[in-house]
Coordinates of C-alpha atoms in Angstrom, one line a residue:
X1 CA 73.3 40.7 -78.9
X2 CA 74.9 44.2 -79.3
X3 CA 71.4 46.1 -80.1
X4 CA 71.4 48.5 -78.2
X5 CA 67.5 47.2 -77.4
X6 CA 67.2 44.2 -74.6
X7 CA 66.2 41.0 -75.5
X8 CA 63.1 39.6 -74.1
X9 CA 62.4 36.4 -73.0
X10 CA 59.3 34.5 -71.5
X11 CA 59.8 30.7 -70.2
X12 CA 56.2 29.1 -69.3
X13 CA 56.6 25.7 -67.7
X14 CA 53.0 23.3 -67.9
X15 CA 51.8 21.0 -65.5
X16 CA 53.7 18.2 -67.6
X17 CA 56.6 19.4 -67.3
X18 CA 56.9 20.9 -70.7
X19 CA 58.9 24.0 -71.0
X20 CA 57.6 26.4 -74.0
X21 CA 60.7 29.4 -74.7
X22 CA 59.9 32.4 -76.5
X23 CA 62.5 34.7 -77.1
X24 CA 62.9 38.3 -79.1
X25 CA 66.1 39.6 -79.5
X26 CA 64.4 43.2 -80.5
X27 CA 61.0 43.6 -79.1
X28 CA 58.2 44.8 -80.3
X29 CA 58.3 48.1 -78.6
X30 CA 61.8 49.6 -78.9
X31 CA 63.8 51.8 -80.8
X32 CA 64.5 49.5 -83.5
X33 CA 60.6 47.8 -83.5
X34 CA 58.3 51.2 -82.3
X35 CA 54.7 50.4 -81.3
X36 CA 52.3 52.3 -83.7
X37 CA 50.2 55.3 -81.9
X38 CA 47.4 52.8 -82.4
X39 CA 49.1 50.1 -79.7
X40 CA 50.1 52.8 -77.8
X41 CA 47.0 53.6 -76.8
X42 CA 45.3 50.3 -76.8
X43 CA 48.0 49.6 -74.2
X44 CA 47.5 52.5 -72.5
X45 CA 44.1 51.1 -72.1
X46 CA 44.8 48.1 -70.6
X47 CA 47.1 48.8 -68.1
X48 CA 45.1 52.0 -67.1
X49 CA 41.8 49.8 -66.8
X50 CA 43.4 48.0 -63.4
X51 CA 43.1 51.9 -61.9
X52 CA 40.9 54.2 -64.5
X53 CA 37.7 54.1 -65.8
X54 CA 37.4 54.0 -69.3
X55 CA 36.1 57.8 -69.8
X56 CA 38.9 59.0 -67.7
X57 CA 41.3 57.0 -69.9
X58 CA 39.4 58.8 -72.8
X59 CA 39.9 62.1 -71.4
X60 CA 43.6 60.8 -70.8
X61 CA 43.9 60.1 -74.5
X62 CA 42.3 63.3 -75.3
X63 CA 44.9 65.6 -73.4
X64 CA 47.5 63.9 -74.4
X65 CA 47.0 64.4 -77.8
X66 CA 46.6 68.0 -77.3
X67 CA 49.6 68.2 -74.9
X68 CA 51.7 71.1 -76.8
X69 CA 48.6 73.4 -77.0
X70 CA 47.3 72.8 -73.2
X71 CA 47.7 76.0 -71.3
X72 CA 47.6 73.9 -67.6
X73 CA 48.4 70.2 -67.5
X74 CA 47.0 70.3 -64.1
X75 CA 43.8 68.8 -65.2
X76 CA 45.9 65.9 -66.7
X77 CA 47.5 65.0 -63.6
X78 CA 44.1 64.6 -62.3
X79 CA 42.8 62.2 -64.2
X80 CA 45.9 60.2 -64.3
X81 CA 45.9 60.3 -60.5
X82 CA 42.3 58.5 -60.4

């Protein structure tokens, strides 16, 4: 659809054959369908836990929210770095 967002869509096939569609034609996540700050950082969370440990994605958090009053982000880039 004209959206201006992009349509997701996730196709799962079982062992029996059995093809399961889900489709979104605004996801969750976009302009018109913003995550909350609250998913934001659980996600954040997740995906950092592959690389970070959780006090480093703390601190993370932590800067971030501070961002506009840092006087050196260098210590951000740090952590994010691992």
């Amino acid at each position: 659809p004209d959206n201006d967002e992009f349509p997701a869509e996730l196709q799962i096939e079982l062992d029996d054959g059995v093809v399961l569609v889900e489709r979104r034609e605004v996801p969750q996540g976009g302009v018109k369908l913003p995550l909350t700050q609250a998913q934001i950082i659980a996600k954040l969370r997740t995906c950092a836990a592959v690389a970070l440990q959780p006090a480093a994605v703390d601190r993370i958090i932590d800067q971030v929210g501070r961002l506009e009053s840092l006087h050196d982000v260098a210590a951000l880039c740090v952590e994010m770095e691992g």
